[in-house]
Coordinates of C-alpha atoms in Angstrom, one line a residue:
Chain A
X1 CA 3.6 45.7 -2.2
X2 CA 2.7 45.1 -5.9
X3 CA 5.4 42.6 -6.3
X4 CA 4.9 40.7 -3.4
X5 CA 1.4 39.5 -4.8
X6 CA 3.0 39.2 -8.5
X7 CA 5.5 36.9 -6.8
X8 CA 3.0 35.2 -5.2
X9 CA 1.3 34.7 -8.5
X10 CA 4.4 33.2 -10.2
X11 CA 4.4 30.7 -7.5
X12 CA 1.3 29.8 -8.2
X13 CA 1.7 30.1 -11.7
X14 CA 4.4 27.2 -11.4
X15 CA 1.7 25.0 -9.7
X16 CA -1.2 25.6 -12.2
X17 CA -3.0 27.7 -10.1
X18 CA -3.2 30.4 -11.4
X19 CA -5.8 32.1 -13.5
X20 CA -5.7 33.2 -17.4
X21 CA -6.7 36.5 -16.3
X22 CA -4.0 36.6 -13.3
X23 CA -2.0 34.9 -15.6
X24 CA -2.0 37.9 -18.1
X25 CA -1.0 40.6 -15.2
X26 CA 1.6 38.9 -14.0
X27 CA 3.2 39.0 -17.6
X28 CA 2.1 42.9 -17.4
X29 CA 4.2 43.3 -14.0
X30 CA 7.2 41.3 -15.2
X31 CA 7.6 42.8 -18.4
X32 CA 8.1 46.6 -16.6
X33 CA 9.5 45.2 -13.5
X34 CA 13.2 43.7 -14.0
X35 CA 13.7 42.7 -10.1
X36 CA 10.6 40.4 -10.5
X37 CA 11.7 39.1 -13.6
X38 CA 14.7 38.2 -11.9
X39 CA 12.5 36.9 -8.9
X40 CA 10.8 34.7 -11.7
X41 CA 14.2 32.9 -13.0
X42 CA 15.2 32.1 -9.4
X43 CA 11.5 30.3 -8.6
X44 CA 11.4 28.9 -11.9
X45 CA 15.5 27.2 -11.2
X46 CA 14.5 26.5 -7.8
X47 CA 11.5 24.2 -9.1
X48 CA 13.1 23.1 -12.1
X49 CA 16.4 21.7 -10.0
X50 CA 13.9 20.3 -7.7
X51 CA 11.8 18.7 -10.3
X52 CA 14.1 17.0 -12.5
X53 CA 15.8 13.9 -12.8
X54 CA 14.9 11.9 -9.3
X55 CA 18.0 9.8 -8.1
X56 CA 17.4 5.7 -8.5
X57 CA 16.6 4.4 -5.1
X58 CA 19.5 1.7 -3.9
X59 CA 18.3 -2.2 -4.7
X60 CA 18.0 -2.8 -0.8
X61 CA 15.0 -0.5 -0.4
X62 CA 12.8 -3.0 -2.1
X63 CA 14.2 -6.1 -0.8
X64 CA 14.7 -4.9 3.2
X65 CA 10.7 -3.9 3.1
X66 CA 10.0 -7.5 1.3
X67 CA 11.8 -9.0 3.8
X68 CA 10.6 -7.5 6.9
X69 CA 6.7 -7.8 5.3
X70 CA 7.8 -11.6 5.2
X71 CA 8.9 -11.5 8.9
X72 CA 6.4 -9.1 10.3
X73 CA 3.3 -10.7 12.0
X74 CA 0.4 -8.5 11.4
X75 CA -0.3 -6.5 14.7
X76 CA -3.4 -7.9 16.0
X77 CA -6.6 -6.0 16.6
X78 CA -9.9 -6.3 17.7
X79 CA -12.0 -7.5 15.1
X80 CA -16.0 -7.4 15.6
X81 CA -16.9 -9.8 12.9
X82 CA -18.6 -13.2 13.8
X83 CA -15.8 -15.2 12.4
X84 CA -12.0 -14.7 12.4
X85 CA -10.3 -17.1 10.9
X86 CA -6.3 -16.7 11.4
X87 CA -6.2 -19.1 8.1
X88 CA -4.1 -16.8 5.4
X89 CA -4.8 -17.1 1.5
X90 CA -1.2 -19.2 1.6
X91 CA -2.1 -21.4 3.8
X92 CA -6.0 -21.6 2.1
X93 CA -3.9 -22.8 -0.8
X94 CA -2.0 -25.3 0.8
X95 CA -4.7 -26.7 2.7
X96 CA -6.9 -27.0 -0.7
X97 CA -3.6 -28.3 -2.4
X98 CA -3.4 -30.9 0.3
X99 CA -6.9 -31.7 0.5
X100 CA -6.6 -32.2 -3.4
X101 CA -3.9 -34.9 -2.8
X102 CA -6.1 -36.1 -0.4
X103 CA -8.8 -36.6 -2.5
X104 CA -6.7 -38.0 -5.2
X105 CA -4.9 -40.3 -3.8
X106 CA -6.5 -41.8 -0.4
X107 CA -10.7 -42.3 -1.8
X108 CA -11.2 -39.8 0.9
X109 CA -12.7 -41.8 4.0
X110 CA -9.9 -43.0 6.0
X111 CA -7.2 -40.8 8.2
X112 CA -5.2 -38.8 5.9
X113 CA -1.9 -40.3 4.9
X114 CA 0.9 -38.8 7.0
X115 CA 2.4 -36.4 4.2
X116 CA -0.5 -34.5 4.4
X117 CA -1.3 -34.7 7.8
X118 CA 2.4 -32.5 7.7
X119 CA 0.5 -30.1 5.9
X120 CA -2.7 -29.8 7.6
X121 CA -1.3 -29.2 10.6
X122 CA 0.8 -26.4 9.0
X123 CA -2.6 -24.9 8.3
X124 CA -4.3 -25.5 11.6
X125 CA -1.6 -24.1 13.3
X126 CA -2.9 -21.0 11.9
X127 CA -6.4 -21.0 13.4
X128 CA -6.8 -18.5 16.4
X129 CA -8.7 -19.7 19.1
X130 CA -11.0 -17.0 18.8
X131 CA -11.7 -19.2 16.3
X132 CA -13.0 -21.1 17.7
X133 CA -16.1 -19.5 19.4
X134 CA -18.2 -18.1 16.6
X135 CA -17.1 -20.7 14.9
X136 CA -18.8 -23.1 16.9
X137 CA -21.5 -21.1 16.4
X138 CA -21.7 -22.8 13.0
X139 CA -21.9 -25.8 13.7
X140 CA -25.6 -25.7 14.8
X141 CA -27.6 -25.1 11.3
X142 CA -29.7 -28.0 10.8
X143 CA -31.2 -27.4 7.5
X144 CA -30.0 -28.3 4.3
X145 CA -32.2 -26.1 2.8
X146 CA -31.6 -23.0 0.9
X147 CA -32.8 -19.2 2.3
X148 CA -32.2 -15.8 1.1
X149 CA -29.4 -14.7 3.1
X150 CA -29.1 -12.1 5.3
X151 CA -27.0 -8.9 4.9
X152 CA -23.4 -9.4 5.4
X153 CA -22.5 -7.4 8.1
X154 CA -19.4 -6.2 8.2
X155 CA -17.3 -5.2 4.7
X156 CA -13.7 -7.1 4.5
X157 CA -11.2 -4.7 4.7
X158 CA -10.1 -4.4 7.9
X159 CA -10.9 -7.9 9.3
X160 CA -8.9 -9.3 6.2
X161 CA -6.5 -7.2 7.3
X162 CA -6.3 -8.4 10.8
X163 CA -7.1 -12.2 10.4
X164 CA -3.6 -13.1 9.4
X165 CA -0.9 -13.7 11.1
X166 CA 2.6 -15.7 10.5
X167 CA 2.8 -15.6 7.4
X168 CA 6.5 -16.8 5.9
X169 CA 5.9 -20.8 7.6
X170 CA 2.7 -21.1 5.2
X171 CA 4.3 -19.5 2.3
X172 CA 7.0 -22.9 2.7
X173 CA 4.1 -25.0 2.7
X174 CA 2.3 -23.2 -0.1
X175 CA 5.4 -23.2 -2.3
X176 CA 5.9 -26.5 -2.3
X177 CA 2.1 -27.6 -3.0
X178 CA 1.6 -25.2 -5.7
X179 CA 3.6 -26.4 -8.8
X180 CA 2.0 -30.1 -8.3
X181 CA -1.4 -28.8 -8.4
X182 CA -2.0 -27.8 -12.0
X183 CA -1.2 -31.7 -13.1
X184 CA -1.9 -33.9 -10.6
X185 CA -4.9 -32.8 -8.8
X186 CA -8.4 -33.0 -10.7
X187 CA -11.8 -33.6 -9.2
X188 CA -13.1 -35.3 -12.3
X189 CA -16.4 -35.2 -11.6
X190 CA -15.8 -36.9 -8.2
X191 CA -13.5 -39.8 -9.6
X192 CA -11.3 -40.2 -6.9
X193 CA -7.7 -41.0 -8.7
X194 CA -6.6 -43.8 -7.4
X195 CA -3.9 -43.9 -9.8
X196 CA -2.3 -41.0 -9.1
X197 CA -1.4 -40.8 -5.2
X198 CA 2.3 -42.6 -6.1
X199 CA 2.9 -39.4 -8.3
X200 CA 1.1 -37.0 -5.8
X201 CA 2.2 -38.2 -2.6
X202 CA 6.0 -38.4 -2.7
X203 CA 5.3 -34.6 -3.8
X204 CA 3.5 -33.4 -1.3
X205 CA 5.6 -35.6 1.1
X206 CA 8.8 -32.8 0.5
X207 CA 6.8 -30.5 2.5
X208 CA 6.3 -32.1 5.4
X209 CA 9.8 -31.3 6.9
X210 CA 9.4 -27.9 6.5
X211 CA 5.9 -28.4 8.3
X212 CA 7.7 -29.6 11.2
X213 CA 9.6 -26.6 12.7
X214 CA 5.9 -25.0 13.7
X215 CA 6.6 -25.2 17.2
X216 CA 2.9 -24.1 18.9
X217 CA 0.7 -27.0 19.2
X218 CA -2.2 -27.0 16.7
X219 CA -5.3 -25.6 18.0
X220 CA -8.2 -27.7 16.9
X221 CA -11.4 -25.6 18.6
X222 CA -12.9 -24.4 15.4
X223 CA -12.5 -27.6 13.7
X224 CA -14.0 -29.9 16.1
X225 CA -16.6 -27.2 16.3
X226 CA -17.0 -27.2 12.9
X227 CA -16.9 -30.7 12.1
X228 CA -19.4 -33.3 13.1
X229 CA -17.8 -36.7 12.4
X230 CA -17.5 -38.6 9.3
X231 CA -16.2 -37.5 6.3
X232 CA -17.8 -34.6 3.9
X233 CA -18.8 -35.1 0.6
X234 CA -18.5 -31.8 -2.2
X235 CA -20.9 -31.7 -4.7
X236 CA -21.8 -29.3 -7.6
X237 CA -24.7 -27.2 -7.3
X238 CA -26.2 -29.1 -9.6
X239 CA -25.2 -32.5 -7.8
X240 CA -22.3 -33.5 -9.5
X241 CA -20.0 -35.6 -6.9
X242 CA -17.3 -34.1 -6.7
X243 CA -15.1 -36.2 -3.7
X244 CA -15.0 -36.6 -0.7
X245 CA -13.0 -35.0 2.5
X246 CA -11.8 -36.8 5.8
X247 CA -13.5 -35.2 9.0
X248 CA -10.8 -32.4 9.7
X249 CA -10.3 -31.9 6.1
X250 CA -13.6 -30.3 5.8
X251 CA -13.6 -28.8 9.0
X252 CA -10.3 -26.6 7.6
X253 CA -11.5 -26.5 3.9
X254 CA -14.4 -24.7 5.5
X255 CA -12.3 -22.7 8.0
X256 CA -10.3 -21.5 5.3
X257 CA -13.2 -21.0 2.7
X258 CA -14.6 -18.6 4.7
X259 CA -11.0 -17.4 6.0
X260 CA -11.9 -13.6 4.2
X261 CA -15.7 -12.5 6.2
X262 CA -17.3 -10.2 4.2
X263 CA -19.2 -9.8 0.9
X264 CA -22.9 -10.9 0.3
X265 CA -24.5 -13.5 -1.0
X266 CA -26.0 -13.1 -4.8
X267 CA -28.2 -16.3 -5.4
X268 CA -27.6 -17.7 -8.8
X269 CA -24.3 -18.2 -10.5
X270 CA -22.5 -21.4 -10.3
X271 CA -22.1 -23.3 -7.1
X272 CA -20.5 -25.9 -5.3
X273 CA -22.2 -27.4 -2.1
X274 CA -20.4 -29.5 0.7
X275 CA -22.3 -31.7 2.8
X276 CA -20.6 -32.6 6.1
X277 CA -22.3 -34.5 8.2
X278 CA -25.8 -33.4 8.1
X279 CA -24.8 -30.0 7.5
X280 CA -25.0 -28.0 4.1
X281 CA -21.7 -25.7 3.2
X282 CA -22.7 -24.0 -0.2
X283 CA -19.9 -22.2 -2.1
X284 CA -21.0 -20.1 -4.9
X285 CA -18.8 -18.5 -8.1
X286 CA -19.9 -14.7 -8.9
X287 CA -18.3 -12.7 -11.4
X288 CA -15.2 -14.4 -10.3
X289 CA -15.7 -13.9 -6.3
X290 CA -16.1 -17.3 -4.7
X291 CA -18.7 -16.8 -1.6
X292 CA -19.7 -19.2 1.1
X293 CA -22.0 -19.7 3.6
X294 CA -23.6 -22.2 6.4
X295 CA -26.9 -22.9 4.2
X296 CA -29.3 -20.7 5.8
X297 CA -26.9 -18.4 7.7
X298 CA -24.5 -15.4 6.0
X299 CA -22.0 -15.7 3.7
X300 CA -18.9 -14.7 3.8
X301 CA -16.7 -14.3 0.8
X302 CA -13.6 -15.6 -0.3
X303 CA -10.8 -12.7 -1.2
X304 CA -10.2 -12.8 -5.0
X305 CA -6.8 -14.8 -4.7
X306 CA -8.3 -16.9 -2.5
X307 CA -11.1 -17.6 -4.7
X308 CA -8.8 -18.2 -7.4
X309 CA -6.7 -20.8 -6.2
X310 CA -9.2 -22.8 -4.8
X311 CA -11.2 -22.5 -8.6
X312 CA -7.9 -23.6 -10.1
X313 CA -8.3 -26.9 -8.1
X314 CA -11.9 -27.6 -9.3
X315 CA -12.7 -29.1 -12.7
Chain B
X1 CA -1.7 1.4 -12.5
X2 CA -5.5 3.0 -12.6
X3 CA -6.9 3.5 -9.1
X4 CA -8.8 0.6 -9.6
X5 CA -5.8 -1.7 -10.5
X6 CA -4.2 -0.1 -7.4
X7 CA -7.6 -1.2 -4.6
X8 CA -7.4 -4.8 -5.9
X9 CA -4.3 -4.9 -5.4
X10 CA -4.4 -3.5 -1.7
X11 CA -7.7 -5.6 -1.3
X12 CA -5.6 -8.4 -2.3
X13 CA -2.7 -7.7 0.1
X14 CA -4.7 -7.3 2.9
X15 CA -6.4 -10.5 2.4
X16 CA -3.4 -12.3 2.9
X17 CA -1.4 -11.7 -0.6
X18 CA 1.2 -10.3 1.5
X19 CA 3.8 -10.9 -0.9
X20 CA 1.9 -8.4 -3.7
X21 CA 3.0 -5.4 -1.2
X22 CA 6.0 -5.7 -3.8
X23 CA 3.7 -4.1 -6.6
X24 CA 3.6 -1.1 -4.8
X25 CA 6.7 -0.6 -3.2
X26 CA 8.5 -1.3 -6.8
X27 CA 5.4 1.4 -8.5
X28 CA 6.4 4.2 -5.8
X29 CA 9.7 3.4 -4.5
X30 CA 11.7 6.3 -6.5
X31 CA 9.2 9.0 -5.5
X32 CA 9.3 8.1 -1.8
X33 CA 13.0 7.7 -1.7
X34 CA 13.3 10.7 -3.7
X35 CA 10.5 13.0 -1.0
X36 CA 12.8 11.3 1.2
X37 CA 16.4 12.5 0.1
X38 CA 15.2 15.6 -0.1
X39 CA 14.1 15.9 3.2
X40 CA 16.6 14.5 5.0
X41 CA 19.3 15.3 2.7
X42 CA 21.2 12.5 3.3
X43 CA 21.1 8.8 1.2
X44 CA 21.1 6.5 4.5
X45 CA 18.4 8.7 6.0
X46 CA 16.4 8.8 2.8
X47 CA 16.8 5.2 2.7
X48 CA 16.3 4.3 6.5
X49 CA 12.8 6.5 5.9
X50 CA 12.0 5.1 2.4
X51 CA 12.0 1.7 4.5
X52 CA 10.0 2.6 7.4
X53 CA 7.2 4.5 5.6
X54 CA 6.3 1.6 3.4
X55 CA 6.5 -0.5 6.5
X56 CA 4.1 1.7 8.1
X57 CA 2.1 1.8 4.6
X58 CA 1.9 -2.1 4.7
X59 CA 0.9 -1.7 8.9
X60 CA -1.5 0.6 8.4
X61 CA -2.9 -0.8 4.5
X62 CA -6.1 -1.5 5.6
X63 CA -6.8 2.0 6.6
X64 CA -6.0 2.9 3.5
X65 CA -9.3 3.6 1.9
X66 CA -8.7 4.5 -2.0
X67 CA -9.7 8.4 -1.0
X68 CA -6.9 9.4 -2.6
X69 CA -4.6 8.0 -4.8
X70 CA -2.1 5.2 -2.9
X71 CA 1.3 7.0 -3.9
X72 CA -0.3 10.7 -2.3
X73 CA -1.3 8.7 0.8
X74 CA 2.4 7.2 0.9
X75 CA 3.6 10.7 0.4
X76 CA 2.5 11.9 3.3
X77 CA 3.5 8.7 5.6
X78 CA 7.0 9.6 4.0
X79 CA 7.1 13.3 4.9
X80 CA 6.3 12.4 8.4
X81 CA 8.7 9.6 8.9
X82 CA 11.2 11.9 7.4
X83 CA 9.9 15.2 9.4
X84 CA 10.1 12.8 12.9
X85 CA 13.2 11.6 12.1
X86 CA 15.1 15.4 11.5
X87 CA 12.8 16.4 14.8
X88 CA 14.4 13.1 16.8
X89 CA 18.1 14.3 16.0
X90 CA 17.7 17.3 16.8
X91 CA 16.9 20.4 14.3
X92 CA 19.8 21.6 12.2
X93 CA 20.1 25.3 12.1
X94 CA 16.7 26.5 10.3
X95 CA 15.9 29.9 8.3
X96 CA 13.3 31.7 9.9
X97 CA 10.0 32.8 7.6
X98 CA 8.2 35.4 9.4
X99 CA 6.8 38.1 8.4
X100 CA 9.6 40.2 9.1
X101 CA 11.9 38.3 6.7
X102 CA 9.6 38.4 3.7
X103 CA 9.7 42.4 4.0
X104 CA 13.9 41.4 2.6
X105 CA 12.7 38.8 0.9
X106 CA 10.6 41.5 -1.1
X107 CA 13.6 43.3 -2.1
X108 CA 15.4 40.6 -3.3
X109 CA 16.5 40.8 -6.9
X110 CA 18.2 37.9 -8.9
X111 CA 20.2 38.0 -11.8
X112 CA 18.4 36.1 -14.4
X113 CA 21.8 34.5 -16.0
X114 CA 22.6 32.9 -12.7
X115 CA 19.6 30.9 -12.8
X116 CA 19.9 29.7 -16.2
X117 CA 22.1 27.1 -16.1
X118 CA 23.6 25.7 -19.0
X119 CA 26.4 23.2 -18.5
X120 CA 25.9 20.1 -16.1
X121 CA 28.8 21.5 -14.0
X122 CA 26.2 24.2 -13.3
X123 CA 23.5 22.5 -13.2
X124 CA 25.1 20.4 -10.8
X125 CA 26.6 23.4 -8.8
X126 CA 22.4 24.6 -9.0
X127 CA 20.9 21.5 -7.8
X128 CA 23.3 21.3 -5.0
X129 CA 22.7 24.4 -3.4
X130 CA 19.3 23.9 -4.1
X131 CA 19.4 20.9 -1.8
X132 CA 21.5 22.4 0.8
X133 CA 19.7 25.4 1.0
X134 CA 16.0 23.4 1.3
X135 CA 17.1 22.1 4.3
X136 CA 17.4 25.0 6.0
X137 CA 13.7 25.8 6.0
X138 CA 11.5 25.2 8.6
X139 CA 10.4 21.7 7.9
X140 CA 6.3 22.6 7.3
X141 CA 7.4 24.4 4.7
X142 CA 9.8 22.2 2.9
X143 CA 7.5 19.3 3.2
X144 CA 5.1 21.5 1.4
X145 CA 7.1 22.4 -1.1
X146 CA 8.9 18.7 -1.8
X147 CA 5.1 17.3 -1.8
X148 CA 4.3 20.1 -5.0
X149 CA 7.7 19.9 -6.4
X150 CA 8.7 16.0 -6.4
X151 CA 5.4 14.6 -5.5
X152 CA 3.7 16.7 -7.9
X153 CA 0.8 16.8 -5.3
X154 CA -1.8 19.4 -6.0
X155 CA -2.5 22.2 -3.4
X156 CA -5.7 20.4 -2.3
X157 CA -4.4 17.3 -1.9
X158 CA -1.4 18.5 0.1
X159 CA -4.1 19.9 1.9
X160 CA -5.4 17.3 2.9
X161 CA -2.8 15.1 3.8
X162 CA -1.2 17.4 6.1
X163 CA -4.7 18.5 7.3
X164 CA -4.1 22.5 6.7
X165 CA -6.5 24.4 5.1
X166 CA -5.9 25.3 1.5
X167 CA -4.1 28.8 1.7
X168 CA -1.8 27.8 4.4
X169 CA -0.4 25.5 1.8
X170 CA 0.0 28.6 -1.5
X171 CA 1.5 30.7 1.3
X172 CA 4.0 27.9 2.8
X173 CA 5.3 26.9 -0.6
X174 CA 5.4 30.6 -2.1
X175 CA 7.3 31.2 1.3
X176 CA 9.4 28.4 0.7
X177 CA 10.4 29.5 -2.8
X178 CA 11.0 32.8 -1.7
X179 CA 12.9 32.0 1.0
X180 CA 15.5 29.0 -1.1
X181 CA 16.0 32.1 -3.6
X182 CA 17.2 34.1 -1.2
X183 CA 20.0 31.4 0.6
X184 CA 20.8 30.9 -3.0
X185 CA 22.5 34.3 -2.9
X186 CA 23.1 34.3 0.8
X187 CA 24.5 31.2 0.0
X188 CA 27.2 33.1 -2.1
X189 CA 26.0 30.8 -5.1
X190 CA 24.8 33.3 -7.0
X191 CA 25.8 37.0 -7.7
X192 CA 24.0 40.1 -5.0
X193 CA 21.5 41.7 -6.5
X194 CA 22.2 44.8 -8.6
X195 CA 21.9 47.9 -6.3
X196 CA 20.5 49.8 -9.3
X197 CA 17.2 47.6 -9.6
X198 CA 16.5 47.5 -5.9
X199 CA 14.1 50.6 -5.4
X200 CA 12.0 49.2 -8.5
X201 CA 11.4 45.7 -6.3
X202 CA 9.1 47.4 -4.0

């Protein structure tokens, strides 16, 4: 049975497992035994045929998964975190996109024009109605004041993973806001640009009619729960007006700011606060992870291409 | 892409970034269609499975929690698509490996030069029988052996994928081996062994 191990060996041998010392018997056994030599050549053929040159996989592969990602709602499961937003990162972008033309082109207090109502709506379609409970849970800090914040509870993975649903409508919306935002939108230092909104608007407008096919009605729970009424101002942490947001604009800037639970809060860094109506939102910039919190209550951060887009909207 | 590279991007996907999924089916789509072909031996099955395990990778992403590398963890969501789908259809007409066939498989001798190909038609004529004779092994054992040989999996992580303890996976793909050497003859492939060296096999 002496060959039986030694060919157990050379199997081994071919996956790296084998010792130096083993290593050095086997070549013993093989050099005084021709059948296991033989055995040898067929292993090594067998894993040499097997091993080389993998065939190119057909061009469809790629594109029949990308498409059905695109079409495939996420299954939905139960998810134990206080807030779960059904806002994704797309339609974060959109919203912020809109909420930029907003800014830039309206001064902010009255109801939004009717492009971007399109838009928001696009968004707020989005919102679960589970939503809306913890979220009107948020609505209730008083304070403006800052506190050490608590632990976040829960890390991000899996409710990331489960907060999102319908994706391809918001990737329309997102697609269209996206190449305007780089020149048109600015915050400059809270300057609304009441110069702009003739470029901006007609933009923005384009999107609308894709906007319109969302046939569920919006479901406003978690903004009304989130927003008290009157418009929201955004500041810098250090106070710099930034602009100002219409009642739901905030309510969904928040929703979607905090779309991503999870992460912690790590006073310091640079920050952005939002006042809406008597209530203190504080966004803060860490080593390139955007959190946000209730003042007082958790944070929750912002996933990192959330983060970015909404950065590349600030000045 | 560093394991790192590979969480944000998962991290980033499953935050919404849906679209990024593309990253890692254009990073791992040759060595899952590959696993694939060879276990199902066929290019529409390969590609039917290809499709469904990285469906199921993207499904299932937030499980996914960087213990092993992504493409080993796809791996194994490939072999079992691929090991469900042949068990759906019906098995095709598999080799046995007990204990009783390795005392043959023992005796089995090879000529050398008929495992040395040298021209692409035999290399070709090689790699075909190769294929043809891997799926007729039981499929535990050729999903072994096509995790080593084409995922280039180590034992322990085979392992652990396919939840088996360490030495069950050294004996299945030594098996494996064994057994593919001997349809290669069977197969008529390659010359019998020479009668002459047969006693010194034992």
């Amino acid at each position: 049975m002496d060959c039986e191990r030694y060919q157990e060996y050379m199997s081994r041998m071919l996956d790296d497992d084998l010792s130096l010392q083993k290593l050095e018997e086997l070549r013993e056994h093989v050099r005084v035994c021709p059948s296991c030599r033989a055995v040898f050549a067929a292993f090594a053929a067998v894993s040499a045929s097997l091993r080389e040159e993998p065939a190119e996989p057909p061009t469809e592969l790629c594109k029949n998964v990308m498409r059905a990602v695109r079409a495939r709602p996420k299954e939905r499961q139960p998810i134990p975190l206080i807030l779960k937003i059904m806002v994704p990162t797309a339609a974060c972008f959109a919203l912020i996109a809109a909420g930029a033309v907003y800014l830039a082109s309206s001064g902010g207090i009255s109801a939004l024009p009717q492009q971007e109502s399109a838009a928001f709506s696009m968004a707020k379609n989005t919102v679960s109605e589970e939503a809306a409970v913890p979220a009107a849970g948020q609505s209730a800090p008083s304070a403006q004041t800052v506190e050490p914040m608590a632990e976040p509870e829960e890390t991000q993975t899996d409710s990331a993973a489960d907060a999102h649903t319908d994706e391809e409508p918001e990737f329309a919306v997102m697609d269209a806001a996206v190449p305007e935002t780089g020149e048109v939108f600015s915050f400059d230092s809270g300057e609304t640009r009441s110069d702009e909104p003739a470029a901006a608007v007609p933009e923005s407008a384009e999107s609308a009619p894709e906007a319109d096919p969302m046939p569920e009605e919006p479901v406003f729970g978690a903004a009304n729960a989130f927003a008290p009424t009157g418009a929201a101002s955004v500041y810098r942490a250090e106070g710099e007006y930034l602009g100002e947001l219409g009642e739901e604009d905030c309510a969904y800037f928040l929703q979607t700011v905090c779309t991503d639970a999870g992460g912690s809060y790590v006073p310091g860094g640079e920050g952005y606060t939002v006042d809406c109506g008597g209530v203190t939102y504080e966004l803060e910039l860490l080593d390139g992870a955007l959190y946000y919190r209730v003042s007082g209550e958790e944070s929750f951060a912002l996933s990192p291409a959330g983060a970015e887009d909404f950065l590349a909207l600030l000045p | 892409m560093t394991r790192q590279e590979e969480m944000d991007v998962v991290y980033r996907i499953v935050s919404g970034d849906t679209q990024l999924f593309e990253v890692l089916v254009t990073e791992n789509q040759k060595n899952v269609y590959n696993l694939a072909l060879r276990l199902t031996g066929s290019e529409q099955d390969a590609l039917d499975a290809s499709q469904d395990a990285f469906l199921k990778a993207f499904r299932s992403l937030s499980a996914f929690r960087g213990d092993s590398k992504f493409s080993v963890w796809l791996y194994r969501l490939t072999t079992n698509v691929c090991l469900d789908m042949m068990r759906r259809r019906g098995r095709r007409a598999e080799v046995s490996l007990t204990e009783d066939d390795d005392e043959d498989a023992a005796e089995m001798i090879v000529p050398d030069e008929r495992f040395c190909p040298e021209t692409e038609a035999e290399k070709n004529e090689l790699r075909t029988a190769v294929r043809r004779a891997l799926l007729k092994l039981p499929a535990e054992f050729r999903q072994a052996l096509v995790l080593r040989e084409l995922g280039g999996l180590a034992y322990e992580e085979i392992a652990s994928q396919l939840g088996i303890e360490t030495g069950t996976v050294k004996s299945r793909i030594f098996r494996a081996r064994k057994k593919l050497a001997q349809l290669l003859m069977a197969d008529g492939n390659f010359s019998p062994p020479v009668s002459s060296e047969k006693k010194e096999g034992r």
